[in-house]
XYZ file of C-alpha atoms in Angstrom:
607
model
C 35.118 -8.927 21.127
C 34.135 -12.098 22.914
C 37.709 -12.692 23.913
C 38.046 -9.107 25.451
C 34.786 -9.538 27.411
C 36.018 -12.870 28.623
C 39.319 -11.451 29.668
C 37.785 -8.568 31.589
C 35.364 -11.016 33.262
C 38.230 -13.166 34.284
C 40.153 -10.045 35.549
C 37.283 -8.912 37.533
C 36.817 -12.319 39.203
C 40.384 -12.409 40.022
C 40.275 -9.081 41.591
C 37.185 -9.754 43.570
C 38.607 -13.179 44.691
C 41.806 -11.471 45.695
C 40.259 -8.737 47.598
C 38.030 -11.337 49.392
C 40.993 -13.555 50.228
C 42.840 -10.495 51.428
C 40.060 -9.533 53.652
C 39.857 -13.073 54.986
C 43.579 -13.538 55.366
C 44.577 -10.183 56.797
C 43.289 -9.258 60.191
C 42.865 -5.390 60.577
C 43.484 -5.726 64.359
C 47.068 -6.727 63.513
C 47.709 -3.150 62.659
C 46.522 -1.699 66.008
C 49.875 -1.757 67.580
C 51.634 -0.635 64.417
C 49.334 2.466 64.142
C 49.891 3.377 67.830
C 53.601 2.859 67.576
C 53.800 4.962 64.314
C 51.792 7.966 65.721
C 53.889 7.978 68.908
C 57.221 7.726 67.017
C 56.471 10.508 64.572
C 54.683 13.002 66.918
C 54.862 11.787 70.521
C 51.134 11.735 70.533
C 49.408 8.736 72.319
C 46.847 7.086 70.094
C 43.984 4.807 71.611
C 41.618 2.749 69.514
C 38.638 0.960 71.155
C 36.647 -2.018 69.997
C 37.489 -4.414 67.189
C 38.781 -3.163 63.899
C 36.806 -4.439 60.851
C 37.040 -4.142 57.082
C 34.746 -2.295 54.863
C 35.188 -2.854 51.065
C 32.752 -0.319 49.390
C 33.161 2.159 47.866
C 36.764 2.155 49.224
C 38.750 -0.437 51.092
C 38.709 0.797 54.600
C 39.206 -0.076 58.173
C 36.325 0.865 60.548
C 37.123 1.542 64.264
C 34.956 2.528 67.262
C 35.935 5.069 69.717
C 39.324 6.643 69.480
C 41.479 9.283 71.210
C 44.588 11.199 70.457
C 46.444 12.740 73.467
C 49.473 15.077 73.305
C 52.548 14.367 75.516
C 51.825 15.332 79.103
C 48.336 16.709 78.338
C 45.533 16.044 80.870
C 42.873 15.958 78.236
C 42.923 14.317 74.716
C 43.382 16.484 71.758
C 40.891 14.548 69.620
C 38.046 12.025 70.646
C 35.705 10.520 68.255
C 32.954 8.021 68.427
C 33.807 6.578 64.835
C 37.004 6.506 62.753
C 37.364 5.283 59.256
C 40.785 4.610 57.731
C 40.902 4.314 53.786
C 44.010 2.160 52.951
C 45.761 1.492 49.732
C 45.333 -2.032 48.325
C 48.796 -2.977 47.009
C 50.845 -2.333 50.198
C 48.494 -4.811 51.998
C 49.853 -7.564 49.707
C 53.032 -7.157 51.616
C 51.277 -6.807 54.878
C 51.872 -3.140 55.170
C 49.463 -0.393 56.132
C 49.313 2.730 53.994
C 46.440 5.117 54.857
C 45.164 7.430 52.184
C 42.403 9.084 54.204
C 41.270 9.445 57.794
C 37.683 10.239 58.558
C 36.344 11.161 62.056
C 32.641 11.243 62.839
C 31.119 12.888 65.908
C 34.472 13.915 67.200
C 35.510 16.536 69.848
C 38.626 18.511 68.981
C 40.036 20.384 72.039
C 42.396 23.377 71.411
C 42.753 24.299 75.160
C 45.722 24.534 77.494
C 44.642 21.162 79.069
C 45.010 19.331 75.660
C 48.271 21.050 74.649
C 51.549 19.242 74.849
C 53.376 19.744 78.185
C 57.069 19.623 79.115
C 58.020 17.157 81.980
C 58.571 18.750 85.342
C 62.199 17.745 85.474
C 62.936 18.438 81.764
C 66.113 20.604 81.163
C 65.513 24.200 80.215
C 67.225 25.490 77.185
C 69.186 28.767 77.575
C 67.130 30.593 75.063
C 64.225 30.054 72.794
C 64.997 30.337 69.135
C 63.778 28.936 65.881
C 67.146 27.483 65.108
C 66.984 25.252 68.245
C 63.594 23.879 67.431
C 63.774 20.866 65.169
C 62.203 21.332 61.672
C 59.229 18.921 61.499
C 56.708 17.978 59.001
C 53.218 16.559 59.584
C 52.844 14.630 62.785
C 51.185 11.823 60.716
C 51.437 11.755 56.976
C 48.140 11.331 55.472
C 46.856 12.653 52.054
C 43.284 13.270 53.206
C 41.600 14.106 56.469
C 37.841 14.422 56.964
C 36.036 15.618 60.260
C 32.317 15.407 60.077
C 29.570 16.493 62.548
C 32.018 17.254 65.318
C 32.712 19.811 67.925
C 35.803 22.141 68.245
C 36.458 23.436 71.771
C 38.895 26.528 71.648
C 40.277 28.378 74.591
C 43.368 30.468 75.276
C 45.067 30.449 78.759
C 42.961 32.546 81.040
C 40.453 33.154 78.336
C 36.879 32.117 77.689
C 35.846 28.880 76.133
C 34.328 28.834 72.634
C 32.375 25.796 71.337
C 32.303 25.608 67.474
C 29.460 23.176 66.673
C 28.723 21.360 63.380
C 32.400 21.425 62.662
C 33.153 19.870 59.326
C 36.662 19.742 57.842
C 38.004 18.396 54.467
C 41.825 18.519 54.014
C 43.751 17.195 50.977
C 47.441 17.453 50.823
C 50.093 16.330 48.462
C 53.702 15.033 49.050
C 54.985 18.598 49.494
C 52.447 19.282 52.283
C 50.519 21.755 49.918
C 46.889 21.294 50.943
C 43.417 22.390 50.020
C 40.908 22.993 52.855
C 37.209 23.238 53.183
C 35.732 24.060 56.519
C 32.334 24.963 57.964
C 31.077 25.515 61.475
C 28.743 27.597 63.792
C 29.175 29.279 67.080
C 26.530 30.483 69.607
C 27.674 32.703 72.500
C 26.107 35.504 74.583
C 22.799 35.221 72.669
C 24.673 35.690 69.340
C 24.960 33.229 66.480
C 27.757 32.968 63.892
C 28.134 30.546 60.964
C 31.034 30.467 58.534
C 32.335 28.312 55.656
C 35.758 28.542 54.252
C 37.586 27.366 51.216
C 41.284 27.851 50.805
C 44.813 26.690 50.341
C 47.394 25.634 52.967
C 51.191 25.333 52.959
C 52.177 23.184 55.830
C 55.754 22.353 54.847
C 56.976 23.910 58.101
C 54.359 22.611 60.265
C 53.990 22.687 63.324
C 56.144 25.888 63.366
C 54.663 27.903 60.601
C 51.548 27.851 58.394
C 50.683 29.989 55.506
C 48.019 29.894 52.966
C 45.327 31.701 51.089
C 41.605 32.240 51.887
C 39.866 31.798 48.482
C 36.400 32.379 49.932
C 35.073 32.749 53.455
C 31.344 33.185 53.854
C 29.982 34.266 57.316
C 26.725 35.429 58.905
C 26.101 36.927 62.392
C 22.695 37.431 64.189
C 21.484 37.885 67.692
C 21.831 40.321 70.529
C 23.274 43.753 69.742
C 23.404 42.896 66.025
C 21.153 44.516 63.384
C 17.751 42.714 63.041
C 18.702 41.778 59.332
C 22.034 40.364 60.692
C 25.496 40.861 59.216
C 26.782 38.722 56.438
C 29.501 38.854 53.888
C 32.691 37.367 52.450
C 36.391 37.457 53.068
C 39.357 36.619 50.984
C 43.066 37.110 51.998
C 46.649 35.853 52.133
C 47.439 34.507 55.672
C 50.420 33.302 57.772
C 50.760 31.838 61.394
C 53.745 31.391 63.515
C 53.210 28.858 66.405
C 56.210 29.909 68.497
C 54.963 33.494 68.945
C 51.273 32.745 68.294
C 51.435 35.517 65.656
C 49.209 35.712 62.555
C 48.909 38.093 59.617
C 46.421 38.645 56.893
C 47.288 40.657 53.747
C 45.327 41.336 50.554
C 42.127 41.356 52.470
C 38.891 41.772 50.563
C 35.971 42.007 53.033
C 32.249 42.599 52.567
C 29.743 43.110 55.235
C 26.140 43.579 53.980
C 26.484 46.453 51.588
C 29.835 47.630 52.777
C 33.109 46.747 51.022
C 36.560 47.096 52.664
C 40.143 46.072 51.743
C 43.316 46.080 53.894
C 45.411 44.109 56.295
C 45.275 42.645 59.690
C 47.982 41.230 62.112
C 48.121 40.263 65.805
C 48.953 37.672 68.394
C 46.815 35.168 70.420
C 48.772 35.314 73.575
C 47.124 37.233 76.446
C 46.659 40.012 76.099
C 45.581 39.498 72.582
C 46.875 41.980 70.088
C 45.128 42.995 66.887
C 46.109 45.749 64.314
C 43.727 46.582 61.406
C 44.345 48.866 58.393
C 41.335 49.119 56.381
C 39.995 51.166 53.375
C 36.344 51.227 52.448
C 34.915 52.453 49.194
C 31.324 52.366 50.753
C 30.766 51.835 54.511
C 27.159 51.775 55.664
C 27.242 51.823 59.518
C 23.452 51.846 59.709
C 23.439 48.284 58.352
C 26.056 47.109 60.774
C 24.945 48.635 64.083
C 21.874 47.528 66.136
C 21.040 51.077 67.241
C 20.730 52.654 63.832
C 17.524 54.162 62.621
C 15.537 51.956 60.266
C 14.138 53.339 57.067
C 10.238 53.409 56.919
C 9.662 53.950 53.270
C 6.049 53.821 52.119
C 5.207 50.440 50.587
C 8.208 48.693 52.080
C 7.672 45.092 52.977
C 8.354 44.207 56.621
C 8.704 40.597 57.767
C 6.630 39.312 60.582
C 8.685 37.778 63.351
C 7.089 35.119 65.506
C 7.856 35.470 69.128
C 9.351 32.343 70.800
C 7.926 31.292 74.181
C 9.654 32.731 77.052
C 11.447 30.081 78.963
C 13.812 32.058 81.076
C 14.861 35.590 81.546
C 17.300 36.832 78.910
C 20.825 37.151 79.963
C 21.700 40.859 80.833
C 24.242 42.251 78.473
C 27.023 44.364 80.057
C 30.641 45.456 79.354
C 32.057 42.131 80.788
C 30.651 40.494 77.542
C 32.664 42.791 75.282
C 35.584 41.099 73.539
C 37.370 44.500 73.715
C 38.247 43.822 77.429
C 40.616 41.045 76.299
C 42.251 42.614 73.335
C 44.700 45.497 72.576
C 43.422 46.952 69.293
C 44.866 49.507 66.876
C 42.466 50.503 64.078
C 43.146 52.659 61.111
C 40.107 52.989 58.996
C 39.383 55.280 56.039
C 36.239 55.347 54.017
C 35.555 57.303 50.834
C 31.875 57.416 51.815
C 30.101 56.342 54.806
C 26.555 56.520 56.158
C 25.789 56.985 59.885
C 22.149 57.420 61.084
C 21.072 58.553 57.650
C 24.057 61.083 57.256
C 26.259 60.735 54.216
C 29.799 61.273 55.285
C 32.739 61.773 52.848
C 36.445 61.283 53.533
C 35.642 59.509 56.779
C 38.714 58.733 58.931
C 38.959 56.681 62.193
C 42.226 56.177 64.030
C 41.529 54.403 67.313
C 43.372 52.288 69.910
C 41.836 49.994 72.547
C 43.886 49.009 75.695
C 41.688 46.201 77.239
C 38.619 48.255 77.352
C 39.931 51.838 77.255
C 39.287 53.259 73.820
C 41.126 56.281 72.550
C 39.629 58.062 69.502
C 42.674 59.870 68.247
C 40.950 60.747 65.018
C 37.301 60.652 64.085
C 36.624 63.074 61.277
C 35.012 63.579 57.913
C 33.075 65.823 55.713
C 29.362 66.298 56.070
C 27.753 68.232 53.264
C 29.630 71.522 52.799
C 30.964 71.307 56.339
C 33.291 68.996 58.260
C 33.487 67.576 61.777
C 35.948 66.131 64.293
C 35.179 63.971 67.284
C 38.260 62.896 69.391
C 37.858 61.410 72.856
C 37.814 58.403 74.925
C 35.322 55.559 75.605
C 36.029 53.467 78.805
C 34.254 50.112 79.149
C 36.419 48.707 81.959
C 33.523 49.471 84.335
C 29.985 48.182 84.311
C 28.888 51.642 83.074
C 30.496 52.944 79.948
C 32.182 56.275 80.426
C 32.477 58.711 77.430
C 34.510 61.841 76.993
C 34.423 63.566 73.655
C 35.550 67.056 72.302
C 33.262 67.646 69.293
C 34.271 70.144 66.669
C 31.762 70.991 63.902
C 32.283 73.582 61.129
C 29.479 74.682 58.925
C 27.286 71.628 59.214
C 23.755 71.564 58.150
C 21.417 71.751 61.343
C 18.291 69.922 60.019
C 19.847 66.586 58.941
C 21.955 66.638 62.107
C 18.760 66.934 64.185
C 17.297 64.037 62.273
C 20.306 61.816 62.948
C 20.010 62.675 66.803
C 16.273 61.885 66.771
C 15.391 65.524 67.689
C 12.582 67.647 66.239
C 13.671 69.132 62.851
C 12.481 72.628 63.827
C 15.705 74.564 62.722
C 17.338 75.169 59.475
C 20.752 76.587 58.667
C 24.350 75.767 59.474
C 26.203 75.318 62.696
C 29.688 75.476 63.940
C 30.556 74.172 67.464
C 33.486 73.583 69.761
C 32.551 71.613 72.791
C 33.547 69.248 75.609
C 30.990 66.568 76.452
C 31.018 63.390 78.670
C 28.895 61.017 80.738
C 27.752 57.507 81.146
C 26.468 55.419 78.284
C 27.307 55.215 74.692
C 23.818 55.078 73.178
C 21.851 58.044 71.812
C 19.289 57.806 74.609
C 22.180 57.910 77.194
C 23.561 60.887 75.573
C 20.149 62.633 75.818
C 19.802 61.785 79.541
C 23.292 61.277 81.174
C 25.855 63.412 79.457
C 27.096 66.814 80.619
C 29.292 69.481 79.193
C 29.448 72.853 77.442
C 30.147 74.260 73.929
C 30.589 77.460 72.125
C 28.029 77.664 69.284
C 27.885 79.682 66.155
C 25.169 79.413 63.632
C 24.298 81.065 60.287
C 21.230 81.478 58.177
C 18.989 80.181 60.880
C 15.287 79.666 60.316
C 12.546 78.168 62.353
C 10.623 75.665 60.374
C 7.108 76.763 59.891
C 7.593 79.789 62.078
C 8.359 83.431 60.928
C 9.565 85.482 63.910
C 9.592 88.827 62.103
C 6.107 88.293 60.699
C 4.807 87.245 64.117
C 6.009 90.391 65.654
C 4.850 92.630 62.827
C 1.385 91.335 62.861
C 1.152 91.481 66.679
C 2.174 95.191 66.654
C -0.333 95.995 63.954
C -3.020 94.383 65.905
C -2.078 96.307 69.056
C -1.785 99.796 67.390
C -2.845 101.146 64.151
C -0.308 103.919 64.226
C 2.583 101.961 62.898
C 3.159 99.398 60.123
C 6.018 97.583 58.410
C 6.749 96.161 55.047
C 6.855 92.376 55.017
C 9.801 91.979 52.847
C 11.614 88.700 52.104
C 12.369 86.940 55.200
C 16.085 86.355 55.493
C 16.016 84.512 58.898
C 18.737 84.935 61.379
C 22.009 85.709 59.580
C 24.319 85.087 62.544
C 23.716 83.625 65.877
C 26.314 82.771 68.614
C 26.634 82.095 72.324
C 27.405 79.452 74.913
C 25.318 76.358 75.641
C 25.604 73.736 78.466
C 24.261 70.291 78.703
C 23.338 68.755 82.111
C 21.758 65.405 82.044
C 19.489 66.002 79.200
C 18.878 69.658 79.786
C 20.332 72.002 77.186
C 20.590 75.479 78.464
C 21.612 78.773 76.811
C 21.648 82.091 78.667
C 23.066 84.652 76.277
C 22.531 83.746 72.722
C 22.732 86.767 70.483
C 22.013 87.048 66.687
C 21.143 89.511 63.945
C 19.537 89.421 60.564
C 18.030 91.914 58.061
C 16.184 94.506 60.126
C 16.488 92.077 63.206
C 18.368 91.881 66.442
C 17.880 88.845 68.701
C 18.702 87.755 72.141
C 17.578 84.335 73.570
C 17.720 82.406 76.808
C 16.088 79.303 78.109
C 16.341 75.568 78.307
C 15.329 72.484 76.209
C 14.655 69.272 78.158
C 15.558 66.314 75.828
C 14.688 63.651 78.195
C 11.145 64.991 78.955
C 10.712 66.699 75.459
C 9.936 70.004 77.019
C 11.151 73.493 76.176
C 11.022 77.106 77.644
C 12.805 79.621 75.556
C 12.371 83.340 75.520
C 13.478 85.560 72.532
C 14.024 89.211 72.657
C 13.228 90.450 69.172
C 14.195 94.075 67.945
C 12.889 94.983 64.562
C 13.710 97.918 62.360
C 11.867 99.306 59.284
C 8.845 100.632 61.069
C 6.634 103.475 59.542
C 4.095 105.672 61.146
C 4.034 107.480 64.603
C 7.591 108.737 65.102
C 7.441 107.985 68.945
C 6.148 104.361 68.440
C 8.659 103.592 65.629
C 11.513 104.891 67.670
C 10.202 102.721 70.564
C 9.913 99.568 68.451
C 13.307 100.004 66.922
C 14.880 100.087 70.339
C 12.645 98.122 72.666
C 13.149 94.247 72.521
C 9.725 92.504 72.174
C 9.617 89.171 74.153
C 8.474 86.062 72.483
C 8.166 83.028 74.686
C 7.942 79.475 73.475
C 7.121 76.787 75.976
C 5.541 73.328 76.563
C 5.738 70.075 74.861
C 7.418 69.563 71.572
C 4.284 68.202 70.111
C 2.121 71.047 71.427
C 4.335 74.289 71.650
C 2.628 77.311 73.240
C 3.377 80.922 72.418
C 3.356 84.097 74.337
C 3.815 87.501 72.534
C 2.642 90.424 74.807
C 3.140 93.314 72.257
C 0.276 95.319 73.572
C 1.662 95.066 77.189
C 5.005 96.440 75.934
C 3.310 99.321 74.185
C 1.060 100.130 77.151
C 3.920 100.222 79.601
C 5.920 102.469 77.144
C 2.902 104.834 76.828
C 2.419 104.892 80.616
C 6.129 105.562 81.022
C 5.989 108.337 78.522
C 2.889 109.848 80.177
C 4.467 109.871 83.608
C 7.691 111.352 82.202
C 5.625 114.209 80.621
C 3.621 114.739 83.768
C 6.779 114.845 85.958
C 8.231 117.483 83.520
C 5.053 119.560 83.862
C 5.194 119.266 87.650
C 8.776 120.514 87.690
C 7.548 123.802 86.060
C 4.978 124.317 88.624
C 5.500 126.194 91.986
C 6.008 124.005 95.052
C 2.736 123.139 96.986
C 1.317 120.009 98.912
C -0.802 118.937 96.098
C 2.225 118.808 93.704
C 4.099 116.607 96.124
C 1.037 114.271 96.528
C 0.712 113.910 92.802
C 4.448 113.142 92.364
C 4.197 110.410 94.954
C 1.396 108.847 92.907
C 3.506 108.949 89.783
C 6.285 106.932 91.484
C 6.403 103.267 90.610
């Protein structure tokens, strides 16, 4: 045992002495020109390393360098600059005075993926007759290294003619084998237009055909979004997919996508290009899609006993940036979206078999299909949304069939005063895409048909019966089971928040109805008059005949929160009695001989 320990001690001393001698005898600055030459020969990139190179022996044998930069051929800005660079080297090649780098680590680096940092062709370079993949030389890595680490850095990304995006806290770990099969781990954050995004990624990369092609797999991508025009709780989730990238055409493709966003789960594929204008095609299927948790304007549930976080207000330093359509990324992309959801939630409504087939041409969105089932009914909402101007312009052709009225009113933040089902065929449009804009700035018309309509907490038939019985004790009516309005139909118009209807007609059991008036959604006012004709009266024959034929006016007006009623039954009866009395008196006068008193009396009876 003593001999083994002694042998190990001697071996350790030899190794330490050898490394010490190696560090003393080999000057790392001798490799500066070698590194610069190798990088330029293999890739054409120009490497600059500032300051003296020095050894670092623990925990790995490394060469430490100061500021460095890497510039593409013909580029006006370097692709990479870093304050510190560390090269982990293999020991044995150093014995023959050869440099073998196992890992490159950059700290506080700036990575520019911009047109200014991209490789440029010389002005007098010959132009090939055509671009093809066969003419491009098959290349591997620009610089063969097994490990690359970038820590606490900044990635600047910008496409030609596009906006610049600064990805901060950029960290990258990349390990590759001899076949250029790599594992990758990346994390970064982005702040733009008062929105924050963070992401972390773990995956695999096949770079055997780099720089022409890349393919790989995203094992797990975690993301989180917060800020302006994003729900208060933010949007966060995960993504996994198979992916590929072609540098010549700037094309990418994602397949076998599994995406989660808050409590929504989607699967599908995506493809597109990053050349201007950018192209993106999405095919998605969702088992559950909760739009209320993904949209900033969705209503928030206020369940009793729910806990609400207290948000401290930050001090106001400057006026917030005004958001407008110029901030939308849809202005710079052509999008094709095919989305289907087994179940979706929008403003508290549960939608089944939801389908959206839409395109976007640099700000002009066309909703070719926007449909689904809602309860026992269904809906379709094709149209266009134009965000190419500062004010969004909307044109929709809604079609509803047998949709429950009360949940729909709740979703539109309107008083839930009606019950029943509605069918509608309309043409609407205006400025703005929010619910408030629709209530104030939209215009259009629609044909409406409703069934089994009831006014919440109001029984029209009962109000008329009791008013008639108070006005006269000669008639009565049985208060049978109220069946509401069995059928109601007519035309309605919308003009900047004022909903008008001139000739609504309906009927129910022992009821005929006519209605006209307006509802001002912006001012929350209404003025509606119903003409109600009831049957089933008993008592005086003349009064029962009158009430069965004469519409009785019921006016509802005022604020939504304090509706006023007017039901002048006694006035209707009085006018009818006066008319009947005049009619009988005229008949009596017709039977009398002519004289001056008769003519004077007839003049008095004239209205």
